[in-house]
């Protein structure tokens, strides 16, 4: 793997610190409740995994898979590759996403989940690029605000490369 084209943006330690802080917030909000956690795959896998290991409440896990990128560029077409398999009607739901870039993918997923009538729907993203999208039609939490840079690592990828890096890096191209 060629890492010469990568510049460290957010360290593993910084990521883990923010995840621990956010998990403490969720532990307070959902104390004594069951939380249905839905990760948007594949990007949210590492974030979801680390976040859920820090929760002290009961959880039910599920995943949804959507795609809208090809060769590092948005296609403007949202494709559902896998829908959730568990019932969320009347349940407290946490939707876990890796990044809000254009916001289009998350917008479509949120609308789909709302149709299933959860009791509550909280959205958390590891990262947000606020300069890259209009204000979403829903509220969400995020751990890091990023500049308009293409990033890889900790779930973010370029054509499925670099996801497993422990930090987040600015990708300088191949």
Coordinates of N, CA and C in Angstrom, one line a residue:
X1 N 0.8 -1.2 0.0 CA 0.0 0.0 0.0 C 0.9 1.2 0.0
X2 N 0.7 2.1 -0.9 CA 1.4 3.3 -1.0 C 0.9 4.4 -0.1
X3 N 1.6 4.7 0.9 CA 1.1 5.7 1.9 C 1.8 7.1 1.7
X4 N 2.6 7.2 0.6 CA 3.3 8.4 0.3 C 2.4 9.5 0.0
X5 N 1.2 9.2 -0.5 CA 0.2 10.2 -1.0 C -0.8 10.5 0.1
X6 N -0.5 10.2 1.4 CA -1.4 10.5 2.5 C -0.8 11.4 3.5
X7 N -1.6 12.3 4.0 CA -1.2 13.3 5.0 C -2.1 13.1 6.2
X8 N -1.6 12.8 7.4 CA -2.4 12.6 8.6 C -3.2 13.8 8.9
X9 N -4.5 13.6 9.0 CA -5.5 14.7 9.3 C -6.0 14.6 10.7
X10 N -6.5 13.4 11.1 CA -7.0 13.1 12.5 C -6.4 11.8 13.0
X11 N -5.7 11.9 14.1 CA -5.0 10.7 14.6 C -6.0 9.7 15.2
X12 N -5.6 8.5 15.4 CA -6.3 7.4 16.0 C -6.8 7.8 17.4
X13 N -5.8 8.4 18.2 CA -6.1 8.9 19.6 C -7.3 9.9 19.6
X14 N -7.2 10.9 18.7 CA -8.3 11.9 18.6 C -9.6 11.3 18.3
X15 N -9.6 10.3 17.4 CA -10.9 9.6 17.0 C -11.4 8.9 18.2
X16 N -10.6 8.1 18.9 CA -11.1 7.3 20.0 C -11.6 8.2 21.2
X17 N -10.9 9.3 21.4 CA -11.3 10.3 22.4 C -12.8 10.8 22.1
X18 N -13.0 11.2 20.9 CA -14.3 11.7 20.5 C -15.4 10.7 20.6
X19 N -15.0 9.4 20.2 CA -16.0 8.3 20.3 C -16.4 8.1 21.7
X20 N -15.4 8.0 22.6 CA -15.7 7.8 24.0 C -16.6 8.9 24.6
X21 N -16.3 10.1 24.3 CA -17.2 11.2 24.7 C -18.6 11.1 24.2
X22 N -18.7 10.8 23.0 CA -20.1 10.7 22.4 C -20.8 9.5 23.0
X23 N -20.1 8.4 23.2 CA -20.8 7.2 23.8 C -21.3 7.5 25.2
X24 N -20.5 8.3 26.0 CA -21.0 8.7 27.3 C -22.3 9.5 27.2
X25 N -22.4 10.3 26.2 CA -23.7 11.1 26.0 C -24.8 10.1 25.7
X26 N -24.6 9.1 24.8 CA -25.6 8.2 24.5 C -26.0 7.3 25.7
X27 N -25.0 6.9 26.5 CA -25.2 6.1 27.7 C -26.2 6.9 28.6
X28 N -26.1 8.2 28.7 CA -26.9 9.0 29.6 C -28.3 9.0 29.0
X29 N -28.4 9.3 27.7 CA -29.7 9.5 27.0 C -30.5 8.2 27.0
X30 N -29.9 7.1 26.8 CA -30.6 5.8 26.6 C -30.4 4.8 27.8
X31 N -30.0 5.4 28.9 CA -29.8 4.5 30.1 C -31.1 3.7 30.4
X32 N -30.9 2.4 30.5 CA -32.0 1.5 30.8 C -32.9 1.1 29.6
X33 N -32.6 1.7 28.5 CA -33.4 1.4 27.3 C -32.6 0.5 26.3
X34 N -33.3 0.0 25.3 CA -32.7 -0.7 24.2 C -32.6 0.2 23.1
X35 N -31.4 0.3 22.5 CA -31.1 1.2 21.4 C -30.9 0.3 20.1
X36 N -31.6 0.6 19.1 CA -31.5 -0.1 17.8 C -30.4 0.7 17.0
X37 N -29.3 0.1 16.7 CA -28.2 0.8 16.0 C -28.1 0.3 14.6
X38 N -28.1 1.2 13.7 CA -28.1 0.8 12.3 C -26.9 1.5 11.6
X39 N -25.9 0.8 11.1 CA -24.8 1.3 10.5 C -24.9 1.3 9.0
X40 N -24.5 2.4 8.4 CA -24.5 2.5 6.9 C -23.2 1.9 6.4
X41 N -23.2 0.8 5.8 CA -22.0 0.1 5.3 C -21.6 0.6 3.9
X42 N -20.3 0.5 3.6 CA -19.3 -0.1 4.4 C -18.5 0.9 5.2
X43 N -18.6 2.2 4.9 CA -17.8 3.2 5.5 C -17.9 3.3 7.0
X44 N -19.1 3.1 7.6 CA -19.3 3.3 9.0 C -18.9 2.1 9.9
X45 N -18.4 1.0 9.3 CA -18.1 -0.2 10.0 C -17.1 0.0 11.2
X46 N -16.0 0.7 11.0 CA -15.1 0.9 12.0 C -15.6 1.8 13.1
X47 N -16.3 2.9 12.7 CA -16.9 3.8 13.6 C -17.9 3.2 14.5
X48 N -18.8 2.4 13.8 CA -19.9 1.7 14.5 C -19.4 0.8 15.5
X49 N -18.4 0.0 15.1 CA -17.8 -1.0 16.0 C -17.2 -0.4 17.2
X50 N -16.4 0.6 17.1 CA -15.8 1.3 18.2 C -16.9 2.0 19.1
X51 N -17.8 2.6 18.5 CA -18.9 3.3 19.2 C -19.7 2.4 20.1
X52 N -20.1 1.3 19.5 CA -21.0 0.3 20.2 C -20.3 -0.4 21.3
X53 N -19.0 -0.6 21.2 CA -18.2 -1.2 22.3 C -18.2 -0.3 23.5
X54 N -18.4 1.0 23.3 CA -18.4 1.9 24.4 C -19.8 2.2 25.0
X55 N -20.8 1.5 24.5 CA -22.2 1.7 25.0 C -22.4 0.8 26.2
X56 N -23.1 1.3 27.2 CA -23.5 0.5 28.4 C -25.0 0.1 28.4
X57 N -25.7 0.4 27.3 CA -27.1 0.1 27.3 C -27.3 -1.1 26.4
X58 N -28.5 -1.7 26.4 CA -28.8 -2.8 25.5 C -28.8 -2.3 24.1
X59 N -28.3 -3.1 23.1 CA -28.3 -2.7 21.7 C -28.8 -3.8 20.9
X60 N -29.4 -3.4 19.8 CA -29.8 -4.3 18.7 C -29.1 -3.8 17.5
X61 N -28.3 -4.6 16.8 CA -27.5 -4.1 15.6 C -28.1 -4.5 14.3
X62 N -28.0 -3.6 13.3 CA -28.4 -3.9 12.0 C -27.6 -3.1 11.1
X63 N -27.6 -3.4 9.8 CA -26.9 -2.5 8.8 C -27.7 -2.3 7.6
X64 N -27.4 -1.3 6.9 CA -28.0 -0.9 5.6 C -26.8 -0.6 4.7
X65 N -27.0 -0.9 3.4 CA -25.9 -0.7 2.5 C -26.5 0.1 1.3
X66 N -25.9 1.3 1.1 CA -26.2 2.1 0.0 C -25.0 2.6 -0.7
X67 N -25.1 2.9 -2.0 CA -23.9 3.4 -2.7 C -24.3 4.6 -3.6
X68 N -23.3 5.5 -3.7 CA -23.5 6.6 -4.6 C -22.2 7.1 -5.2
X69 N -21.1 6.4 -4.9 CA -19.8 6.9 -5.4 C -19.2 5.8 -6.3
X70 N -18.5 6.3 -7.3 CA -17.7 5.5 -8.2 C -16.4 6.2 -8.5
X71 N -15.3 5.6 -8.3 CA -14.0 6.2 -8.6 C -13.8 7.5 -7.9
X72 N -14.3 7.6 -6.6 CA -14.1 8.8 -5.8 C -15.0 9.9 -6.1
X73 N -16.0 9.7 -7.0 CA -16.9 10.8 -7.4 C -18.4 10.4 -7.2
X74 N -19.2 11.3 -6.8 CA -20.6 11.0 -6.5 C -21.3 10.8 -7.9
X75 N -22.2 9.8 -7.9 CA -22.9 9.5 -9.1 C -24.3 10.1 -9.1
X76 N -24.7 10.7 -8.0 CA -26.0 11.3 -7.8 C -27.1 10.3 -7.9
X77 N -26.8 9.0 -7.9 CA -27.8 8.0 -7.9 C -27.6 7.1 -6.6
X78 N -28.6 7.1 -5.8 CA -28.5 6.3 -4.5 C -29.1 4.9 -4.8
X79 N -28.3 3.9 -4.6 CA -28.7 2.5 -4.8 C -28.7 1.8 -3.4
X80 N -29.8 1.2 -3.1 CA -29.9 0.3 -1.9 C -29.4 -1.1 -2.2
X81 N -28.3 -1.5 -1.6 CA -27.7 -2.8 -1.8 C -28.2 -3.8 -0.8
X82 N -28.6 -3.2 0.4 CA -29.1 -4.1 1.5 C -30.0 -3.2 2.4
X83 N -31.2 -3.6 2.7 CA -32.1 -2.9 3.6 C -31.9 -3.5 5.0
X84 N -32.4 -2.8 6.0 CA -32.3 -3.4 7.4 C -33.2 -4.6 7.4
X85 N -32.9 -5.5 8.4 CA -33.7 -6.7 8.5 C -34.5 -6.8 9.8
X86 N -34.3 -5.9 10.7 CA -35.0 -5.9 12.0 C -36.0 -4.8 12.0
X87 N -37.1 -5.1 12.8 CA -38.2 -4.1 12.9 C -37.8 -3.0 13.9
X88 N -38.0 -1.8 13.4 CA -37.7 -0.6 14.2 C -38.9 0.2 14.6
X89 N -40.1 -0.2 14.2 CA -41.3 0.5 14.5 C -41.4 0.6 16.0
X90 N -41.6 1.9 16.5 CA -41.8 2.1 17.9 C -40.5 2.0 18.7
X91 N -39.3 1.9 18.1 CA -38.1 1.7 18.8 C -37.2 3.0 18.7
X92 N -36.3 3.1 19.7 CA -35.3 4.2 19.6 C -34.2 3.7 18.7
X93 N -33.9 4.5 17.7 CA -32.9 4.1 16.7 C -31.8 5.1 16.6
X94 N -30.6 4.6 16.5 CA -29.4 5.4 16.2 C -28.8 5.0 14.8
X95 N -28.8 5.9 13.9 CA -28.3 5.7 12.6 C -26.9 6.2 12.6
X96 N -25.9 5.3 12.2 CA -24.5 5.6 12.3 C -23.9 5.7 10.9
X97 N -23.4 6.8 10.5 CA -22.8 7.1 9.2 C -21.4 7.5 9.3
X98 N -20.6 7.3 8.3 CA -19.2 7.7 8.3 C -19.0 9.2 8.1
X99 N -19.7 9.7 7.0 CA -19.4 11.1 6.6 C -20.6 11.7 5.9
X100 N -20.8 13.0 6.1 CA -21.8 13.7 5.3 C -20.9 14.5 4.3
X101 N -21.0 14.2 3.1 CA -20.3 14.9 2.0 C -21.3 15.8 1.3
X102 N -22.0 15.2 0.3 CA -23.0 16.0 -0.4 C -24.3 16.0 0.5
X103 N -24.5 15.0 1.3 CA -25.7 14.9 2.1 C -26.8 14.1 1.5
X104 N -26.7 13.8 0.2 CA -27.8 13.1 -0.6 C -28.0 11.7 -0.1
X105 N -27.0 10.9 0.2 CA -27.2 9.6 0.6 C -27.9 9.5 1.9
X106 N -27.4 10.3 2.9 CA -28.0 10.3 4.2 C -29.5 10.7 4.1
X107 N -29.8 11.7 3.3 CA -31.1 12.2 3.2 C -32.1 11.1 2.7
X108 N -31.7 10.3 1.8 CA -32.5 9.2 1.3 C -32.7 8.2 2.3
X109 N -31.6 7.8 3.0 CA -31.7 6.8 4.1 C -32.6 7.2 5.2
X110 N -32.4 8.5 5.7 CA -33.3 9.0 6.8 C -34.7 8.9 6.4
X111 N -35.1 9.3 5.2 CA -36.5 9.3 4.7 C -37.0 7.8 4.7
X112 N -36.2 6.9 4.3 CA -36.6 5.5 4.3 C -36.8 5.0 5.7
X113 N -36.0 5.3 6.6 CA -36.1 4.9 8.0 C -37.3 5.5 8.7
X114 N -37.6 6.8 8.4 CA -38.7 7.5 9.0 C -40.1 6.8 8.6
X115 N -40.1 6.2 7.4 CA -41.3 5.5 6.9 C -41.6 4.3 7.8
X116 N -40.6 3.8 8.5 CA -40.8 2.6 9.4 C -41.2 3.0 10.8
X117 N -41.4 4.3 11.0 CA -42.0 4.8 12.2 C -41.3 4.4 13.5
X118 N -40.0 4.8 13.6 CA -39.3 4.5 14.9 C -39.8 5.5 15.9
X119 N -39.7 5.2 17.2 CA -40.1 6.1 18.3 C -39.2 7.3 18.3
X120 N -37.9 7.1 18.0 CA -37.0 8.2 17.9 C -35.9 7.8 16.9
X121 N -35.4 8.8 16.3 CA -34.3 8.6 15.3 C -33.2 9.6 15.6
X122 N -32.1 9.2 16.1 CA -30.9 10.0 16.3 C -29.9 9.6 15.2
X123 N -29.2 10.6 14.7 CA -28.2 10.3 13.6 C -26.8 10.9 14.1
X124 N -25.8 10.0 13.9 CA -24.5 10.4 14.3 C -23.6 10.1 13.1
X125 N -22.7 11.0 12.8 CA -21.7 10.9 11.7 C -20.3 11.1 12.3
X126 N -19.4 10.3 11.9 CA -18.1 10.5 12.3 C -17.6 11.8 11.9
X127 N -17.9 12.2 10.6 CA -17.4 13.4 10.1 C -18.4 14.1 9.2
X128 N -18.3 15.4 9.2 CA -19.2 16.3 8.4 C -18.3 17.2 7.5
X129 N -18.7 17.4 6.3 CA -18.1 18.5 5.5 C -19.1 19.5 5.2
X130 N -19.3 20.4 6.2 CA -20.4 21.4 6.2 C -20.4 22.3 5.0
X131 N -19.2 22.6 4.4 CA -19.1 23.4 3.2 C -19.5 22.8 1.9
X132 N -19.8 21.5 2.0 CA -20.1 20.7 0.8 C -21.5 20.4 0.5
X133 N -22.4 20.8 1.5 CA -23.8 20.4 1.3 C -24.7 21.5 1.9
X134 N -25.9 21.6 1.4 CA -26.9 22.5 2.0 C -27.3 21.9 3.4
X135 N -28.0 22.8 4.2 CA -28.4 22.3 5.5 C -29.4 21.1 5.3
X136 N -29.1 20.0 5.9 CA -30.0 18.8 5.8 C -31.4 19.1 6.4
X137 N -32.3 18.3 6.0 CA -33.7 18.4 6.5 C -33.9 17.7 7.8
X138 N -32.8 17.3 8.4 CA -32.9 16.5 9.6 C -31.8 17.0 10.6
X139 N -31.9 16.7 11.8 CA -30.9 17.0 12.8 C -29.9 15.8 12.9
X140 N -28.6 16.1 13.2 CA -27.7 15.1 13.3 C -26.5 15.6 14.2
X141 N -25.8 14.6 14.8 CA -24.6 14.9 15.5 C -23.4 14.5 14.7
X142 N -22.3 15.1 14.9 CA -21.1 14.7 14.2 C -19.9 14.9 15.1
X143 N -18.8 14.1 14.9 CA -17.7 14.2 15.8 C -16.6 15.1 15.3
X144 N -16.5 15.2 14.0 CA -15.4 16.0 13.4 C -16.0 16.8 12.2
X145 N -15.7 18.1 12.1 CA -16.0 18.9 10.9 C -14.7 18.9 10.1
X146 N -14.9 18.5 8.8 CA -13.7 18.5 7.9 C -13.7 19.6 6.9
X147 N -12.6 19.9 6.4 CA -12.4 20.8 5.3 C -12.8 20.0 4.0
X148 N -13.0 20.7 2.9 CA -13.4 20.0 1.7 C -12.1 19.3 1.1
X149 N -11.7 18.3 1.7 CA -10.6 17.4 1.3 C -11.1 16.0 1.1
X150 N -10.5 15.3 0.2 CA -10.8 13.9 0.0 C -10.0 13.1 1.1
X151 N -10.7 12.4 2.0 CA -10.1 11.7 3.1 C -10.2 10.2 2.9
X152 N -9.2 9.5 3.5 CA -9.3 8.0 3.6 C -8.8 7.6 5.0
X153 N -9.1 6.3 5.3 CA -8.7 5.8 6.6 C -9.9 5.8 7.5
X154 N -9.9 4.9 8.5 CA -10.9 4.7 9.5 C -12.3 4.6 8.8
X155 N -12.3 3.8 7.8 CA -13.6 3.5 7.1 C -13.7 4.2 5.8
X156 N -13.1 5.4 5.7 CA -13.2 6.2 4.4 C -12.3 5.5 3.4
X157 N -12.7 5.5 2.1 CA -11.9 4.8 1.2 C -11.7 5.5 -0.2
X158 N -10.8 5.1 -1.0 CA -10.7 5.4 -2.4 C -10.8 4.1 -3.1
X159 N -11.9 3.8 -3.8 CA -12.0 2.6 -4.5 C -11.7 1.4 -3.6
X160 N -12.2 1.4 -2.4 CA -12.1 0.3 -1.4 C -10.7 0.2 -0.9
X161 N -9.8 1.1 -1.1 CA -8.5 1.1 -0.6 C -8.4 2.0 0.6
X162 N -7.5 1.7 1.6 CA -7.2 2.6 2.7 C -8.2 2.6 3.9
X163 N -9.3 1.8 3.8 CA -10.3 1.8 4.9 C -9.7 1.4 6.2
X164 N -8.8 0.5 6.2 CA -8.3 -0.1 7.5 C -7.3 0.8 8.2
X165 N -6.9 1.9 7.7 CA -5.9 2.8 8.4 C -6.6 3.3 9.7
X166 N -5.8 3.4 10.7 CA -6.4 3.7 12.1 C -6.6 5.2 12.2
X167 N -6.0 6.0 11.4 CA -6.3 7.5 11.5 C -7.0 7.9 10.2
X168 N -7.3 9.2 10.1 CA -7.9 9.7 8.9 C -6.9 10.6 8.2
X169 N -6.8 10.4 6.9 CA -5.7 11.0 6.1 C -6.3 11.8 5.0
X170 N -5.7 12.9 4.6 CA -6.0 13.6 3.4 C -5.3 12.8 2.2
X171 N -6.1 12.5 1.2 CA -5.6 11.6 0.1 C -5.2 12.6 -1.0
X172 N -3.9 12.4 -1.4 CA -3.3 13.3 -2.4 C -3.3 12.7 -3.8
X173 N -4.0 11.6 -4.0 CA -4.1 11.0 -5.3 C -3.0 9.9 -5.5
X174 N -3.2 9.2 -6.6 CA -2.3 8.0 -6.9 C -1.3 8.5 -7.9

